[in-house]
Amino acid sequence: KLTIDLQSQDTNEDSKSLISGRDIFPTPILPKYDRTATQTNQKTYLAKLDYVLPIGKMSQFEFGTKSNFTTNNTNYVVEDLFNGLWINDLNFSNKLEFEENVHAVYSQFGSKTGKFSYLLGMRYEVSDVKILLKTTDENFDKNYDGFFPTANLSYELNEKESFTFGYSKRLRRPQARQLNPFKSKTSENNIFVGNIDLDPTNTDAIDIGYLKRWDKFTLNSSFYYNYSTGNYEMIVKESGET
């Protein structure tokens, strides 16, 4: 069986907000107003090919390729109210062009012999990320690749009892907003800044399962273990600015 899948998606999103803040201690002052406007356009294209070949009655071979093309253009504008006029705040306003292309080729083979069955697979993936900060005219390129194996084993003790074992290597990529080094604000005191140097997180995942059935009761238990390298997370810290 040969399957070819082609998809495209074009998304536009506009959002606006009004931010107000006022100091009341130790001396009350007039409120300060900011307004933000965000225009985002994201285009996504996918091309996928899958081939499945049965071998005998108990085995199957699979092969496939997959390519994802994503572009994300964001125009972020912050304006301050000063003497009745809205003035563009160049410390926050920015334009970001984000492009990510991911290409993968993968294959897997599964079979069953008696009470034992298995499914083994391997995926090779290449990622190409381009980031253009139009406000400062800076370009950043990120390229990485890797092999991602999978293994799923199952053994049936009898019709009502079985053990399973699974292993997989996974990849978590940072998104465009997480890579954007420009500041964005959701309130007068809450400012978000991305990190242009973020790398993807690699995770080795293992799960072991045991299934037991009775006439009116079923026990399905699992044990999971994940080991990740290159983790990244959001942190909150005081900037010292007022």
PDB file of C-alpha atoms in Angstrom:
ATOM      1  CA  LYS A   1       0.000   0.000   0.000  1.00  0.00           C
ATOM      2  CA  LEU A   2       1.372   3.375  -1.055  1.00  0.00           C
ATOM      3  CA  THR A   3      -0.039   6.551   0.515  1.00  0.00           C
ATOM      4  CA  ILE A   4       0.855  10.124  -0.455  1.00  0.00           C
ATOM      5  CA  ASP A   5      -0.342  13.001   1.703  1.00  0.00           C
ATOM      6  CA  LEU A   6      -0.045  16.706   0.816  1.00  0.00           C
ATOM      7  CA  GLN A   7      -1.286  19.457   3.136  1.00  0.00           C
ATOM      8  CA  SER A   8      -1.088  23.235   3.338  1.00  0.00           C
ATOM      9  CA  GLN A   9      -2.270  25.703   5.955  1.00  0.00           C
ATOM     10  CA  ASP A  10      -2.238  29.499   6.018  1.00  0.00           C
ATOM     11  CA  THR A  11      -3.127  31.213   9.308  1.00  0.00           C
ATOM     12  CA  ASN A  12      -3.422  34.905  10.107  1.00  0.00           C
ATOM     13  CA  GLU A  13      -3.886  36.205  13.621  1.00  0.00           C
ATOM     14  CA  ASP A  14      -4.222  39.782  14.864  1.00  0.00           C
ATOM     15  CA  SER A  15      -4.356  40.739  18.535  1.00  0.00           C
ATOM     16  CA  LYS A  16      -4.390  44.016  20.434  1.00  0.00           C
ATOM     17  CA  SER A  17      -4.145  44.913  24.093  1.00  0.00           C
ATOM     18  CA  LEU A  18      -4.165  47.980  26.309  1.00  0.00           C
ATOM     19  CA  ILE A  19      -1.865  47.960  29.332  1.00  0.00           C
ATOM     20  CA  SER A  20      -2.256  50.413  32.196  1.00  0.00           C
ATOM     21  CA  GLY A  21      -0.207  50.788  35.363  1.00  0.00           C
ATOM     22  CA  ARG A  22      -0.197  53.229  38.257  1.00  0.00           C
ATOM     23  CA  ASP A  23       2.025  53.734  41.283  1.00  0.00           C
ATOM     24  CA  ILE A  24       0.069  54.518  44.458  1.00  0.00           C
ATOM     25  CA  PHE A  25       2.877  54.232  47.018  1.00  0.00           C
ATOM     26  CA  PRO A  26       4.708  56.108  48.353  1.00  0.00           C
ATOM     27  CA  THR A  27       3.394  58.910  46.125  1.00  0.00           C
ATOM     28  CA  PRO A  28       0.409  58.373  43.811  1.00  0.00           C
ATOM     29  CA  ILE A  29       1.071  59.293  40.184  1.00  0.00           C
ATOM     30  CA  LEU A  30      -1.044  59.428  37.051  1.00  0.00           C
ATOM     31  CA  PRO A  31      -1.657  56.114  35.259  1.00  0.00           C
ATOM     32  CA  LYS A  32       0.698  55.065  32.467  1.00  0.00           C
ATOM     33  CA  TYR A  33      -0.775  53.530  29.318  1.00  0.00           C
ATOM     34  CA  ASP A  34       0.751  51.249  26.676  1.00  0.00           C
ATOM     35  CA  ARG A  35      -0.931  49.525  23.777  1.00  0.00           C
ATOM     36  CA  THR A  36       0.332  46.529  21.835  1.00  0.00           C
ATOM     37  CA  ALA A  37      -0.574  45.134  18.411  1.00  0.00           C
ATOM     38  CA  THR A  38       0.590  41.762  17.099  1.00  0.00           C
ATOM     39  CA  GLN A  39       0.172  40.566  13.521  1.00  0.00           C
ATOM     40  CA  THR A  40       1.152  36.952  12.843  1.00  0.00           C
ATOM     41  CA  ASN A  41       1.111  35.003   9.591  1.00  0.00           C
ATOM     42  CA  GLN A  42       2.042  31.325   9.608  1.00  0.00           C
ATOM     43  CA  LYS A  43       2.254  29.083   6.558  1.00  0.00           C
ATOM     44  CA  THR A  44       2.728  25.328   6.899  1.00  0.00           C
ATOM     45  CA  TYR A  45       3.236  22.782   4.128  1.00  0.00           C
ATOM     46  CA  LEU A  46       3.525  19.024   4.558  1.00  0.00           C
ATOM     47  CA  ALA A  47       4.524  16.300   2.096  1.00  0.00           C
ATOM     48  CA  LYS A  48       4.400  12.695   3.279  1.00  0.00           C
ATOM     49  CA  LEU A  49       4.867   9.320   1.605  1.00  0.00           C
ATOM     50  CA  ASP A  50       4.229   5.952   3.298  1.00  0.00           C
ATOM     51  CA  TYR A  51       4.727   2.466   1.872  1.00  0.00           C
ATOM     52  CA  VAL A  52       3.490  -0.687   3.657  1.00  0.00           C
ATOM     53  CA  LEU A  53       4.464  -4.179   2.508  1.00  0.00           C
ATOM     54  CA  PRO A  54       3.027  -7.277   4.250  1.00  0.00           C
ATOM     55  CA  ILE A  55       5.459 -10.219   4.399  1.00  0.00           C
ATOM     56  CA  GLY A  56       3.658 -13.489   4.931  1.00  0.00           C
ATOM     57  CA  LYS A  57       0.846 -13.543   7.493  1.00  0.00           C
ATOM     58  CA  MET A  58       2.714 -12.303  10.562  1.00  0.00           C
ATOM     59  CA  SER A  59       5.239  -9.717   9.340  1.00  0.00           C
ATOM     60  CA  GLN A  60       5.114  -6.232   7.860  1.00  0.00           C
ATOM     61  CA  PHE A  61       7.671  -3.776   6.477  1.00  0.00           C
ATOM     62  CA  GLU A  62       7.082  -0.012   6.370  1.00  0.00           C
ATOM     63  CA  PHE A  63       9.013   2.850   4.800  1.00  0.00           C
ATOM     64  CA  GLY A  64       8.279   6.536   4.571  1.00  0.00           C
ATOM     65  CA  THR A  65       9.469  10.103   4.121  1.00  0.00           C
ATOM     66  CA  LYS A  66       8.072  13.309   5.580  1.00  0.00           C
ATOM     67  CA  SER A  67       8.879  16.999   5.029  1.00  0.00           C
ATOM     68  CA  ASN A  68       7.479  19.938   6.989  1.00  0.00           C
ATOM     69  CA  PHE A  69       7.957  23.537   5.804  1.00  0.00           C
ATOM     70  CA  THR A  70       6.937  26.279   8.244  1.00  0.00           C
ATOM     71  CA  THR A  71       7.250  30.064   8.030  1.00  0.00           C
ATOM     72  CA  ASN A  72       6.112  32.383  10.816  1.00  0.00           C
ATOM     73  CA  ASN A  73       6.235  36.167  10.333  1.00  0.00           C
ATOM     74  CA  THR A  74       5.423  38.322  13.375  1.00  0.00           C
ATOM     75  CA  ASN A  75       5.084  42.099  13.552  1.00  0.00           C
ATOM     76  CA  TYR A  76       4.941  43.304  17.165  1.00  0.00           C
ATOM     77  CA  VAL A  77       4.305  46.991  17.934  1.00  0.00           C
ATOM     78  CA  VAL A  78       4.265  48.681  21.353  1.00  0.00           C
ATOM     79  CA  GLU A  79       3.214  52.318  21.743  1.00  0.00           C
ATOM     80  CA  ASP A  80       3.352  54.571  24.808  1.00  0.00           C
ATOM     81  CA  LEU A  81       0.856  57.349  25.498  1.00  0.00           C
ATOM     82  CA  PHE A  82       2.748  60.639  25.906  1.00  0.00           C
ATOM     83  CA  ASN A  83       1.048  64.043  26.001  1.00  0.00           C
ATOM     84  CA  GLY A  84      -2.006  62.617  24.279  1.00  0.00           C
ATOM     85  CA  LEU A  85      -0.001  61.010  21.452  1.00  0.00           C
ATOM     86  CA  TRP A  86       0.867  57.347  20.897  1.00  0.00           C
ATOM     87  CA  ILE A  87       4.654  57.047  20.448  1.00  0.00           C
ATOM     88  CA  ASN A  88       6.294  53.877  19.097  1.00  0.00           C
ATOM     89  CA  ASP A  89       8.447  52.218  21.787  1.00  0.00           C
ATOM     90  CA  LEU A  90      11.554  51.024  19.935  1.00  0.00           C
ATOM     91  CA  ASN A  91      12.701  49.034  22.980  1.00  0.00           C
ATOM     92  CA  PHE A  92       9.872  46.559  22.343  1.00  0.00           C
ATOM     93  CA  SER A  93       8.582  46.888  18.782  1.00  0.00           C
ATOM     94  CA  ASN A  94      10.128  44.297  16.472  1.00  0.00           C
ATOM     95  CA  LYS A  95       9.637  42.152  13.378  1.00  0.00           C
ATOM     96  CA  LEU A  96      10.594  38.471  13.308  1.00  0.00           C
ATOM     97  CA  GLU A  97      10.788  36.108  10.316  1.00  0.00           C
ATOM     98  CA  PHE A  98      11.050  32.464  11.366  1.00  0.00           C
ATOM     99  CA  GLU A  99      11.541  29.560   8.952  1.00  0.00           C
ATOM    100  CA  GLU A 100      11.827  25.888   9.920  1.00  0.00           C
ATOM    101  CA  ASN A 101      12.226  22.990   7.482  1.00  0.00           C
ATOM    102  CA  VAL A 102      12.259  19.427   8.815  1.00  0.00           C
ATOM    103  CA  HIS A 103      12.948  16.397   6.600  1.00  0.00           C
ATOM    104  CA  ALA A 104      12.735  12.810   7.802  1.00  0.00           C
ATOM    105  CA  VAL A 105      13.109   9.315   6.375  1.00  0.00           C
ATOM    106  CA  TYR A 106      12.009   6.344   8.442  1.00  0.00           C
ATOM    107  CA  SER A 107      11.475   2.604   8.306  1.00  0.00           C
ATOM    108  CA  GLN A 108      10.145  -0.094  10.614  1.00  0.00           C
ATOM    109  CA  PHE A 109       9.634  -3.838  10.610  1.00  0.00           C
ATOM    110  CA  GLY A 110       7.249  -5.863  12.753  1.00  0.00           C
ATOM    111  CA  SER A 111       6.625  -9.545  13.172  1.00  0.00           C
ATOM    112  CA  LYS A 112       5.075 -12.126  15.503  1.00  0.00           C
ATOM    113  CA  THR A 113       6.427 -15.556  16.357  1.00  0.00           C
ATOM    114  CA  GLY A 114       4.336 -17.630  18.706  1.00  0.00           C
ATOM    115  CA  LYS A 115       3.737 -15.583  21.852  1.00  0.00           C
ATOM    116  CA  PHE A 116       6.410 -13.011  21.050  1.00  0.00           C
ATOM    117  CA  SER A 117       5.932  -9.975  18.802  1.00  0.00           C
ATOM    118  CA  TYR A 118       8.132  -7.000  18.025  1.00  0.00           C
ATOM    119  CA  LEU A 119       8.193  -3.746  16.084  1.00  0.00           C
ATOM    120  CA  LEU A 120      11.582  -2.125  15.383  1.00  0.00           C
ATOM    121  CA  GLY A 121      12.036   1.217  13.685  1.00  0.00           C
ATOM    122  CA  MET A 122      14.576   3.913  12.835  1.00  0.00           C
ATOM    123  CA  ARG A 123      14.064   7.537  11.772  1.00  0.00           C
ATOM    124  CA  TYR A 124      16.687   9.956  10.467  1.00  0.00           C
ATOM    125  CA  GLU A 125      15.784  13.606  10.702  1.00  0.00           C
ATOM    126  CA  VAL A 126      17.360  16.838   9.436  1.00  0.00           C
ATOM    127  CA  SER A 127      16.242  20.248  10.719  1.00  0.00           C
ATOM    128  CA  ASP A 128      17.080  23.634   9.217  1.00  0.00           C
ATOM    129  CA  VAL A 129      16.024  26.777  11.108  1.00  0.00           C
ATOM    130  CA  LYS A 130      16.486  30.336   9.835  1.00  0.00           C
ATOM    131  CA  ILE A 131      15.693  33.416  11.935  1.00  0.00           C
ATOM    132  CA  LEU A 132      15.721  36.997  10.655  1.00  0.00           C
ATOM    133  CA  LEU A 133      15.405  39.875  13.125  1.00  0.00           C
ATOM    134  CA  LYS A 134      14.290  42.593  10.706  1.00  0.00           C
ATOM    135  CA  THR A 135      14.487  45.367  13.303  1.00  0.00           C
ATOM    136  CA  THR A 136      18.251  44.899  13.686  1.00  0.00           C
ATOM    137  CA  ASP A 137      18.839  43.095  10.360  1.00  0.00           C
ATOM    138  CA  GLU A 138      20.427  40.076  12.098  1.00  0.00           C
ATOM    139  CA  ASN A 139      20.384  36.517  10.717  1.00  0.00           C
ATOM    140  CA  PHE A 140      20.687  33.290  12.708  1.00  0.00           C
ATOM    141  CA  ASP A 141      20.885  29.752  11.307  1.00  0.00           C
ATOM    142  CA  LYS A 142      20.487  26.521  13.232  1.00  0.00           C
ATOM    143  CA  ASN A 143      21.052  23.089  11.717  1.00  0.00           C
ATOM    144  CA  TYR A 144      20.917  19.743  13.457  1.00  0.00           C
ATOM    145  CA  ASP A 145      20.230  16.123  12.573  1.00  0.00           C
ATOM    146  CA  GLY A 146      20.075  12.759  14.306  1.00  0.00           C
ATOM    147  CA  PHE A 147      18.893   9.157  14.364  1.00  0.00           C
ATOM    148  CA  PHE A 148      15.809   8.252  16.405  1.00  0.00           C
ATOM    149  CA  PRO A 149      15.290   4.521  17.049  1.00  0.00           C
ATOM    150  CA  THR A 150      12.158   2.850  18.413  1.00  0.00           C
ATOM    151  CA  ALA A 151      11.573  -0.661  19.758  1.00  0.00           C
ATOM    152  CA  ASN A 152       8.331  -2.241  20.975  1.00  0.00           C
ATOM    153  CA  LEU A 153       8.309  -5.802  22.316  1.00  0.00           C
ATOM    154  CA  SER A 154       5.393  -7.877  23.584  1.00  0.00           C
ATOM    155  CA  TYR A 155       5.162 -11.333  25.159  1.00  0.00           C
ATOM    156  CA  GLU A 156       1.847 -13.091  25.839  1.00  0.00           C
ATOM    157  CA  LEU A 157       1.965 -15.520  28.738  1.00  0.00           C
ATOM    158  CA  ASN A 158      -1.571 -16.602  27.884  1.00  0.00           C
ATOM    159  CA  GLU A 159      -4.757 -15.103  26.452  1.00  0.00           C
ATOM    160  CA  LYS A 160      -5.293 -12.968  29.575  1.00  0.00           C
ATOM    161  CA  GLU A 161      -1.766 -11.993  30.595  1.00  0.00           C
ATOM    162  CA  SER A 162       1.020 -10.181  28.739  1.00  0.00           C
ATOM    163  CA  PHE A 163       4.162  -8.058  29.179  1.00  0.00           C
ATOM    164  CA  THR A 164       5.255  -5.125  26.985  1.00  0.00           C
ATOM    165  CA  PHE A 165       8.457  -3.121  26.629  1.00  0.00           C
ATOM    166  CA  GLY A 166       8.923   0.060  24.643  1.00  0.00           C
ATOM    167  CA  TYR A 167      11.829   2.391  23.889  1.00  0.00           C
ATOM    168  CA  SER A 168      11.944   5.545  21.789  1.00  0.00           C
ATOM    169  CA  LYS A 169      14.180   8.555  21.256  1.00  0.00           C
ATOM    170  CA  ARG A 170      12.348  11.867  20.852  1.00  0.00           C
ATOM    171  CA  LEU A 171      13.092  15.481  19.979  1.00  0.00           C
ATOM    172  CA  ARG A 172      11.455  18.673  21.293  1.00  0.00           C
ATOM    173  CA  ARG A 173      12.197  21.836  19.322  1.00  0.00           C
ATOM    174  CA  PRO A 174      11.914  25.406  20.632  1.00  0.00           C
ATOM    175  CA  GLN A 175       9.185  27.496  19.012  1.00  0.00           C
ATOM    176  CA  ALA A 176       9.560  30.871  17.285  1.00  0.00           C
ATOM    177  CA  ARG A 177       8.437  32.868  20.346  1.00  0.00           C
ATOM    178  CA  GLN A 178      10.919  31.031  22.572  1.00  0.00           C
ATOM    179  CA  LEU A 179      13.765  31.977  20.203  1.00  0.00           C
ATOM    180  CA  ASN A 180      12.805  35.646  19.763  1.00  0.00           C
ATOM    181  CA  PRO A 181      15.346  37.723  21.759  1.00  0.00           C
ATOM    182  CA  PHE A 182      13.189  40.869  21.656  1.00  0.00           C
ATOM    183  CA  LYS A 183      11.096  41.856  24.651  1.00  0.00           C
ATOM    184  CA  SER A 184       7.309  41.527  24.699  1.00  0.00           C
ATOM    185  CA  LYS A 185       5.034  42.643  27.507  1.00  0.00           C
ATOM    186  CA  THR A 186       1.722  41.384  28.850  1.00  0.00           C
ATOM    187  CA  SER A 187       1.621  43.891  31.701  1.00  0.00           C
ATOM    188  CA  GLU A 188       3.681  46.787  33.011  1.00  0.00           C
ATOM    189  CA  ASN A 189       5.680  44.398  35.218  1.00  0.00           C
ATOM    190  CA  ASN A 190       5.611  41.178  33.170  1.00  0.00           C
ATOM    191  CA  ILE A 191       8.076  41.136  30.248  1.00  0.00           C
ATOM    192  CA  PHE A 192       8.932  38.024  28.214  1.00  0.00           C
ATOM    193  CA  VAL A 193      12.293  37.547  26.453  1.00  0.00           C
ATOM    194  CA  GLY A 194      13.259  34.534  24.329  1.00  0.00           C
ATOM    195  CA  ASN A 195      16.691  32.971  23.839  1.00  0.00           C
ATOM    196  CA  ILE A 196      18.119  32.811  20.325  1.00  0.00           C
ATOM    197  CA  ASP A 197      20.669  30.173  21.433  1.00  0.00           C
ATOM    198  CA  LEU A 198      18.137  27.523  22.508  1.00  0.00           C
ATOM    199  CA  ASP A 199      18.837  24.027  21.182  1.00  0.00           C
ATOM    200  CA  PRO A 200      16.337  21.138  20.993  1.00  0.00           C
ATOM    201  CA  THR A 201      15.793  18.696  23.847  1.00  0.00           C
ATOM    202  CA  ASN A 202      16.564  15.006  23.264  1.00  0.00           C
ATOM    203  CA  THR A 203      14.675  12.430  25.327  1.00  0.00           C
ATOM    204  CA  ASP A 204      15.169   8.687  25.744  1.00  0.00           C
ATOM    205  CA  ALA A 205      11.843   7.178  26.851  1.00  0.00           C
ATOM    206  CA  ILE A 206      11.298   3.676  28.265  1.00  0.00           C
ATOM    207  CA  ASP A 207       7.988   2.124  29.304  1.00  0.00           C
ATOM    208  CA  ILE A 208       7.299  -1.345  30.711  1.00  0.00           C
ATOM    209  CA  GLY A 209       3.750  -2.645  30.946  1.00  0.00           C
ATOM    210  CA  TYR A 210       1.880  -5.581  32.448  1.00  0.00           C
ATOM    211  CA  LEU A 211      -1.688  -6.549  31.523  1.00  0.00           C
ATOM    212  CA  LYS A 212      -3.847  -9.061  33.401  1.00  0.00           C
ATOM    213  CA  ARG A 213      -7.509  -9.831  32.692  1.00  0.00           C
ATOM    214  CA  TRP A 214     -10.071 -11.532  34.876  1.00  0.00           C
ATOM    215  CA  ASP A 215     -13.747 -12.148  34.174  1.00  0.00           C
ATOM    216  CA  LYS A 216     -14.936  -8.769  35.496  1.00  0.00           C
ATOM    217  CA  PHE A 217     -11.698  -6.951  36.224  1.00  0.00           C
ATOM    218  CA  THR A 218      -8.653  -5.818  34.231  1.00  0.00           C
ATOM    219  CA  LEU A 219      -5.283  -4.678  35.564  1.00  0.00           C
ATOM    220  CA  ASN A 220      -3.214  -2.526  33.182  1.00  0.00           C
ATOM    221  CA  SER A 221      -0.036  -1.226  34.828  1.00  0.00           C
ATOM    222  CA  SER A 222       2.898   0.712  33.369  1.00  0.00           C
ATOM    223  CA  PHE A 223       6.297   1.987  34.444  1.00  0.00           C
ATOM    224  CA  TYR A 224       7.792   4.997  32.633  1.00  0.00           C
ATOM    225  CA  TYR A 225      11.311   6.386  32.648  1.00  0.00           C
ATOM    226  CA  ASN A 226      12.459   9.421  30.651  1.00  0.00           C
ATOM    227  CA  TYR A 227      16.003  10.779  30.418  1.00  0.00           C
ATOM    228  CA  SER A 228      16.396  14.165  28.708  1.00  0.00           C
ATOM    229  CA  THR A 229      19.422  16.226  27.716  1.00  0.00           C
ATOM    230  CA  GLY A 230      19.427  19.872  26.678  1.00  0.00           C
ATOM    231  CA  ASN A 231      16.347  20.748  28.727  1.00  0.00           C
ATOM    232  CA  TYR A 232      15.109  24.317  28.676  1.00  0.00           C
ATOM    233  CA  GLU A 233      12.372  25.970  30.710  1.00  0.00           C
ATOM    234  CA  MET A 234      10.959  29.391  31.512  1.00  0.00           C
ATOM    235  CA  ILE A 235      12.347  31.271  34.481  1.00  0.00           C
ATOM    236  CA  VAL A 236      11.172  34.393  36.283  1.00  0.00           C
ATOM    237  CA  LYS A 237      13.606  36.945  37.636  1.00  0.00           C
ATOM    238  CA  GLU A 238      13.644  40.555  38.734  1.00  0.00           C
ATOM    239  CA  SER A 239      15.274  42.922  36.262  1.00  0.00           C
ATOM    240  CA  GLY A 240      15.798  45.752  38.728  1.00  0.00           C
ATOM    241  CA  GLU A 241      14.100  48.157  36.342  1.00  0.00           C
ATOM    242  CA  THR A 242      11.236  50.414  37.427  1.00  0.00           C
TER     243      THR A 242
END
